[in-house]
mmCIF file of C-alpha atoms and ligand atoms in Angstrom:
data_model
loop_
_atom_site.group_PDB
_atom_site.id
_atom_site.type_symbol
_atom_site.label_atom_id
_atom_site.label_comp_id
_atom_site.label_asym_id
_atom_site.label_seq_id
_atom_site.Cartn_x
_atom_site.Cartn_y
_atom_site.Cartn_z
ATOM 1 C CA UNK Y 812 76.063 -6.300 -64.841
ATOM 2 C CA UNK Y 813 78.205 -8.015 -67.000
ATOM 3 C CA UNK Y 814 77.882 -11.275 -69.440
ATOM 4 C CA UNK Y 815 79.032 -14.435 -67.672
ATOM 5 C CA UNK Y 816 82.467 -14.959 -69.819
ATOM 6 C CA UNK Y 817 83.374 -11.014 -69.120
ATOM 7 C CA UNK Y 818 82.827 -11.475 -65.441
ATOM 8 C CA UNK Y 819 84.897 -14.675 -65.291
ATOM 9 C CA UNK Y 820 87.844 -12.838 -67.136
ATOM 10 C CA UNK Y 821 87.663 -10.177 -64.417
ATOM 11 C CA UNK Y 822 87.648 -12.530 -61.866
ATOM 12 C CA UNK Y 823 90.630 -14.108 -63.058
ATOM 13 C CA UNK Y 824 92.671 -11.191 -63.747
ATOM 14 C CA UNK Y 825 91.565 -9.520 -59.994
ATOM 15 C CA UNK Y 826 93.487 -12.468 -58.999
ATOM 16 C CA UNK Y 827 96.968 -11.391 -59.716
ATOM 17 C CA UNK Y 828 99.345 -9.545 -57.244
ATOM 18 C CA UNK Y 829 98.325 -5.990 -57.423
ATOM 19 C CA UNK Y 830 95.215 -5.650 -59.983
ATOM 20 C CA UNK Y 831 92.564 -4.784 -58.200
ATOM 21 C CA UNK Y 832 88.718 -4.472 -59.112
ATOM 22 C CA UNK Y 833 88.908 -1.585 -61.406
ATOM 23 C CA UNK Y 834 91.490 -2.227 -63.367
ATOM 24 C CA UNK Y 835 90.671 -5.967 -63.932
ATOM 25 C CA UNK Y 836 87.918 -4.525 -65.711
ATOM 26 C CA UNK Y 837 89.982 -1.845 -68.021
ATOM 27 C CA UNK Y 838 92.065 -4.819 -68.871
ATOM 28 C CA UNK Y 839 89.127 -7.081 -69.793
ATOM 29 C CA UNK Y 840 87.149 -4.697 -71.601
ATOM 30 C CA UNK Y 841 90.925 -4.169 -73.528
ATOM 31 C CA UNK Y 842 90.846 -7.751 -74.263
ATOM 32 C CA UNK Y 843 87.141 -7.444 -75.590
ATOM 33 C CA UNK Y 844 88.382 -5.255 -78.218
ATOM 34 C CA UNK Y 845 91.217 -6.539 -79.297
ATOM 35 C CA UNK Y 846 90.942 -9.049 -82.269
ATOM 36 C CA UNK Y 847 90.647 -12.686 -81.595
ATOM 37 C CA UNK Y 848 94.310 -13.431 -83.113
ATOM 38 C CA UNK Y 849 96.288 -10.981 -80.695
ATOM 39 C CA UNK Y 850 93.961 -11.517 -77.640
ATOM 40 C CA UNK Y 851 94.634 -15.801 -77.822
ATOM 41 C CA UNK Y 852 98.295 -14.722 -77.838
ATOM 42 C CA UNK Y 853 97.703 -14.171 -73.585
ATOM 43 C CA UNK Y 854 95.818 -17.081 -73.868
ATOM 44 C CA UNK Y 855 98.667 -19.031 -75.610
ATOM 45 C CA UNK Y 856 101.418 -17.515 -73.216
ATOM 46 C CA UNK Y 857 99.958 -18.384 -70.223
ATOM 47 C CA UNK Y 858 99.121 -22.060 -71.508
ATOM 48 C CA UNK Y 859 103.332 -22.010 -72.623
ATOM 49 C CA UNK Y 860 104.256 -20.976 -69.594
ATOM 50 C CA UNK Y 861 102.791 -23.518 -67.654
ATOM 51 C CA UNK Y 862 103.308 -26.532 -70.037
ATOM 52 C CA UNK Y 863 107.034 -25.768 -70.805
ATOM 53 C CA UNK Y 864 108.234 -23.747 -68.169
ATOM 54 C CA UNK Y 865 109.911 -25.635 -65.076
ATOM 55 C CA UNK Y 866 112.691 -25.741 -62.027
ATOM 56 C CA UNK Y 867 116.223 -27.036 -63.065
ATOM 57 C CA UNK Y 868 116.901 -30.306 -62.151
ATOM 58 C CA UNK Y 869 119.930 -28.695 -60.251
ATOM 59 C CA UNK Y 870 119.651 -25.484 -58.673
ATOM 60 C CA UNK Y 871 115.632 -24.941 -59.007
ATOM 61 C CA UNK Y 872 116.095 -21.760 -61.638
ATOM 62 C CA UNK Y 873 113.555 -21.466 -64.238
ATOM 63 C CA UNK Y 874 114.001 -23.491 -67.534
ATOM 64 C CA UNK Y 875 112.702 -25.355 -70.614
ATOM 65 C CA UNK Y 876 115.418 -28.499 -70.265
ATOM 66 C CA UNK Y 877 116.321 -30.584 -67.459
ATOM 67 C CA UNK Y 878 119.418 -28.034 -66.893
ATOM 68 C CA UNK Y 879 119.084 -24.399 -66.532
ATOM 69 C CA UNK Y 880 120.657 -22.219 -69.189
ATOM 70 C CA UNK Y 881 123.305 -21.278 -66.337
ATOM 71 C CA UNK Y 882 124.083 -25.172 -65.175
ATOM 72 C CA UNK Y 883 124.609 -26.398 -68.293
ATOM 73 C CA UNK Y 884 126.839 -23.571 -69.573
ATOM 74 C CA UNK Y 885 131.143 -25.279 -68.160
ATOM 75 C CA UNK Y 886 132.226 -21.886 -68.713
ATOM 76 C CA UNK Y 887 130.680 -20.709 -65.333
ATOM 77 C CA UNK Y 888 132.551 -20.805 -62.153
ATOM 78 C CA UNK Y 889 132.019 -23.839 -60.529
ATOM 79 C CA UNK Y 890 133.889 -22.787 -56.871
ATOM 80 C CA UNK Y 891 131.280 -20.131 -56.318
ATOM 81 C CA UNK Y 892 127.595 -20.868 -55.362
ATOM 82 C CA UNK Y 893 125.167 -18.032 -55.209
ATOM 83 C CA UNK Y 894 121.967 -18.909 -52.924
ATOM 84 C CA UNK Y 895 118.711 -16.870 -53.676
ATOM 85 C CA UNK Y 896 114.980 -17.423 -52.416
ATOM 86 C CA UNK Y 897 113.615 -16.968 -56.183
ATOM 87 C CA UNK Y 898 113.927 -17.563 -60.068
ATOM 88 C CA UNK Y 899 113.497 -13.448 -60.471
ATOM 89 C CA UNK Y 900 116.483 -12.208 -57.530
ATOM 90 C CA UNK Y 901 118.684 -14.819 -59.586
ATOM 91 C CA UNK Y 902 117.676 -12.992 -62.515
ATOM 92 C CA UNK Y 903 118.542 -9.345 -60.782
ATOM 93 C CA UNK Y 904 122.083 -10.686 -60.005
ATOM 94 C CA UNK Y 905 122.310 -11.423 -63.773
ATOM 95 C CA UNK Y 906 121.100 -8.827 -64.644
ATOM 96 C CA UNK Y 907 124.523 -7.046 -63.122
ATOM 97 C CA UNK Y 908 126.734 -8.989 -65.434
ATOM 98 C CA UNK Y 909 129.317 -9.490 -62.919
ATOM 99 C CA UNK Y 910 128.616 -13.100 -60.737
ATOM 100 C CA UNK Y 911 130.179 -15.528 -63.037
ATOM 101 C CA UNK Y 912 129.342 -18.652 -60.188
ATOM 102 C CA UNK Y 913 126.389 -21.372 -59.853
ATOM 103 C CA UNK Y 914 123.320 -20.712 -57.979
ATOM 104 C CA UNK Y 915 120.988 -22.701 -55.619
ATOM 105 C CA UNK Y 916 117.736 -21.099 -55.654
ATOM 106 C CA UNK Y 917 115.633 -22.247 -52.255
ATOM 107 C CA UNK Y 918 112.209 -21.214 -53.439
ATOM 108 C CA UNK Y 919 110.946 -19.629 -50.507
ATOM 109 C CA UNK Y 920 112.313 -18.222 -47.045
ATOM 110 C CA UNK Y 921 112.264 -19.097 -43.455
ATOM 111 C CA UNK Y 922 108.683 -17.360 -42.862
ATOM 112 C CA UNK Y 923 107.558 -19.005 -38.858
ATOM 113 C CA UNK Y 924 104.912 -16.997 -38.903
ATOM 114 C CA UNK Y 925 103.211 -18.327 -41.917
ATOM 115 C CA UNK Y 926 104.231 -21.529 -41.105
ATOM 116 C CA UNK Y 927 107.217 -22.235 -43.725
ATOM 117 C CA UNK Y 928 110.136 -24.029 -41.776
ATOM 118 C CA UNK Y 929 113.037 -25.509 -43.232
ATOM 119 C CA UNK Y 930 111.533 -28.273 -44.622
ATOM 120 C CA UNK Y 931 109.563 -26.579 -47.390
ATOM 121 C CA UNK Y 932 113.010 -24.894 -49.014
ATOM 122 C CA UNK Y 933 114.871 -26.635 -51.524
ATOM 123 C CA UNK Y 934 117.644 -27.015 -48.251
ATOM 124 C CA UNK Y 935 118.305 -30.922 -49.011
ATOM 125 C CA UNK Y 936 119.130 -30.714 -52.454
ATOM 126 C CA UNK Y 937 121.363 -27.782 -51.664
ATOM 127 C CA UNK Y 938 123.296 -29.940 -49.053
ATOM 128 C CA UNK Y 939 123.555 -32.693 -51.293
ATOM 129 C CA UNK Y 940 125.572 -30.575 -54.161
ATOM 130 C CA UNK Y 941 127.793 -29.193 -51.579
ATOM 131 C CA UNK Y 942 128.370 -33.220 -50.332
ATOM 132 C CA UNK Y 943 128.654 -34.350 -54.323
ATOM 133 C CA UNK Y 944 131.081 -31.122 -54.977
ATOM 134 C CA UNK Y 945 133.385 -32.392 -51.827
ATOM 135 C CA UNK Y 946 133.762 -35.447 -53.118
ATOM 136 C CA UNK Y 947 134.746 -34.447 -56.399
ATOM 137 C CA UNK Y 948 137.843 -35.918 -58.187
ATOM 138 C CA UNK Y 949 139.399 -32.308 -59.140
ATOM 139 C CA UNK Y 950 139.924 -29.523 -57.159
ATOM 140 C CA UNK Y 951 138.475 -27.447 -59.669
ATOM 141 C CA UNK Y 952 134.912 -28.937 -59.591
ATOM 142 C CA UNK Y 953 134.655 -28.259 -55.554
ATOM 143 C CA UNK Y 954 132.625 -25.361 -54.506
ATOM 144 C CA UNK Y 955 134.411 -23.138 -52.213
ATOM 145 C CA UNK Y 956 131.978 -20.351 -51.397
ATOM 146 C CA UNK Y 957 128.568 -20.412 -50.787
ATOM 147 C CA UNK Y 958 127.346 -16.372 -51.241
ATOM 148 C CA UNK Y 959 124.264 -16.626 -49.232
ATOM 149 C CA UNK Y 960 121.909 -13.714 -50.974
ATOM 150 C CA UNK Y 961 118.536 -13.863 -49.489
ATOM 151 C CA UNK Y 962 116.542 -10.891 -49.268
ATOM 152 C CA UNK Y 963 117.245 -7.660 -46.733
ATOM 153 C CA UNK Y 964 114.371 -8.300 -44.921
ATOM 154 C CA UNK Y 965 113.735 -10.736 -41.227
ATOM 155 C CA UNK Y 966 112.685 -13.370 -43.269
ATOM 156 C CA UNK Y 967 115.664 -13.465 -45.462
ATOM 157 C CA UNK Y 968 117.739 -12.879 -42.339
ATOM 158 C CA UNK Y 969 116.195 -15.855 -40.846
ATOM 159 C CA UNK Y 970 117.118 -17.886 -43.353
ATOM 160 C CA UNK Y 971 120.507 -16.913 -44.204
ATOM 161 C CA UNK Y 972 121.198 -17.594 -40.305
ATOM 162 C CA UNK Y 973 119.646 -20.886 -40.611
ATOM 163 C CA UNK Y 974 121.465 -21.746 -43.559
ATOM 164 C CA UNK Y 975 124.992 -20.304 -41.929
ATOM 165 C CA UNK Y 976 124.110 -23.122 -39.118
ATOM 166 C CA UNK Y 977 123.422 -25.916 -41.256
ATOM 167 C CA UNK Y 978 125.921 -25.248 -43.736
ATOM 168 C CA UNK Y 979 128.857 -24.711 -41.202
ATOM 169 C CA UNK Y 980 130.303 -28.157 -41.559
ATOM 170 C CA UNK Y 981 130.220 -28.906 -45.287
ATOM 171 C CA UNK Y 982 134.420 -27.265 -45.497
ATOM 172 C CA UNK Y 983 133.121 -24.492 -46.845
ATOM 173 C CA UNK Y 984 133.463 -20.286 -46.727
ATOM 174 C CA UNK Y 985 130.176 -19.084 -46.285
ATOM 175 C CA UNK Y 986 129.448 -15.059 -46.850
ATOM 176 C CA UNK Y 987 126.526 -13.046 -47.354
ATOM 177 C CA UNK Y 988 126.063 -9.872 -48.962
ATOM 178 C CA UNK Y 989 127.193 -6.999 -47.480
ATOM 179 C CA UNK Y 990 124.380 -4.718 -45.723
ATOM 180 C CA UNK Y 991 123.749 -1.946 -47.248
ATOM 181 C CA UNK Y 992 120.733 -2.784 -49.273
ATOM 182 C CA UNK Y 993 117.539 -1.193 -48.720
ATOM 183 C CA UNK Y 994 116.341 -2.997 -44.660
ATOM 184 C CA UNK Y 995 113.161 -4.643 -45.787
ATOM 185 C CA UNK Y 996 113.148 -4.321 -49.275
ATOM 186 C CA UNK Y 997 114.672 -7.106 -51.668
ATOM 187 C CA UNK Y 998 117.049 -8.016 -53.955
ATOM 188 C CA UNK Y 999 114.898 -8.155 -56.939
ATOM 189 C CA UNK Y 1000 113.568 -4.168 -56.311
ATOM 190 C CA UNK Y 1001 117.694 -3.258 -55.161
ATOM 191 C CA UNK Y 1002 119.020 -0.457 -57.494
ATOM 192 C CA UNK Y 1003 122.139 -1.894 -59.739
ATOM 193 C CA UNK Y 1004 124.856 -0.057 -57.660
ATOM 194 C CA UNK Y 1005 123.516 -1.311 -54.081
ATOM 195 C CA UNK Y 1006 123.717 -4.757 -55.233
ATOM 196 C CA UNK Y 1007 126.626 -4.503 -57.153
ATOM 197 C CA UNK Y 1008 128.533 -3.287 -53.878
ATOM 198 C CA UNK Y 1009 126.285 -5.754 -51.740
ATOM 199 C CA UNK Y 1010 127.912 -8.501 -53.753
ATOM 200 C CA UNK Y 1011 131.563 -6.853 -53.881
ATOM 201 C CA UNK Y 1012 131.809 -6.579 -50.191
ATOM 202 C CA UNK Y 1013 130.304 -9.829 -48.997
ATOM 203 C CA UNK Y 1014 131.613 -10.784 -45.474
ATOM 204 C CA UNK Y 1015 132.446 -14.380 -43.629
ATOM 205 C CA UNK Y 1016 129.952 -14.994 -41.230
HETATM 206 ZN ZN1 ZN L 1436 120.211 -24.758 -62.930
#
């Protein structure tokens, strides 16, 4: 029905999260009439993204340089250590302009069923800041609260428990966000005001 390079650009973009058949098609036949210049802008975008984009050496956020924007700024709170599941719920807490802390971001959850266990989170790496930051020579380089902020949902749950256990005997407070956000939704989709309270009434567990 349709020429080969118009079929493989539907085929590509029927691939991402919720595009389906129909509207992979509207978008191609969009790109088909848009000039050459702005349509190798996508083309250019996606190639960026994938050539320059990558984890932080540190925490795992999203970044250009070894460091993360947020890692390598000293005017951040270095006692307080956020951990999310992903780049974009670190980017919904930021988006509140009120968590002045570090993050760990584990890139993933506990999710049994699919078959991703502990070892396929970025769980060592967040162990061995909490070791480094013990160890530090002042008292204001030590982290003193890990803010566990994985999503409202069983998986999320699963993990914050998980990480609760493990983390129990690093000499630190460890808290989560308050309930109160949407059960089974997540941080990322959380209206400003639910997370903002989530955050501001975090409890010891
Ligand atoms: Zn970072």
């Amino acid at each position: 029905m349709y020429p080969e390079p118009m079929l493989r650009l539907i085929e590509e973009l029927a691939k991402f999260p919720g595009i389906g058949r129909k509207t992979a098609e509207r978008l191609a036949f969009y790109v088909l009439k848009t000039p050459a210049a702005e349509a190798m802008k996508l083309a250019y975008a996606i190639r960026d993204l994938k050539k320059k984009t990558r984890n932080c050496s540190l925490c795992n956020n999203l970044t250009e340089a070894e460091l993360c924007r947020i890692c390598a700024d000293s005017k951040r709170d270095t006692s307080l250590l956020c951990v999310v599941e992903q780049p974009r719920d670190l980017i919904a807490i930021e988006k509140l302009e009120r968590y002045r802390g570090r993050y760990h971001v584990l890139l993933g959850n506990l999710a049994l069923l699919e078959g991703i266990e502990a070892k396929d989170l970025a769980i060592a790496g967040l162990i061995a800041r909490l070791r480094r930051s013990a160890s530090a020579e002042h008292e204001q380089d030590r982290i003193r609260e890990v803010i566990l902020a994985t999503n409202p949902n069983l998986d999320g749950d699963a993990t914050a428990l998980y990480l609760a256990e493990e983390l129990k005997d690093q000499g630190v407070k460890i808290t989560h966000l308050a309930r109160g956000l949407p059960s089974g939704g997540s941080i990322e989709a959380a209206n400003r005001a639910n997370l903002f309270e989530a955050f501001a009434r975090r409890t010891a567990l």
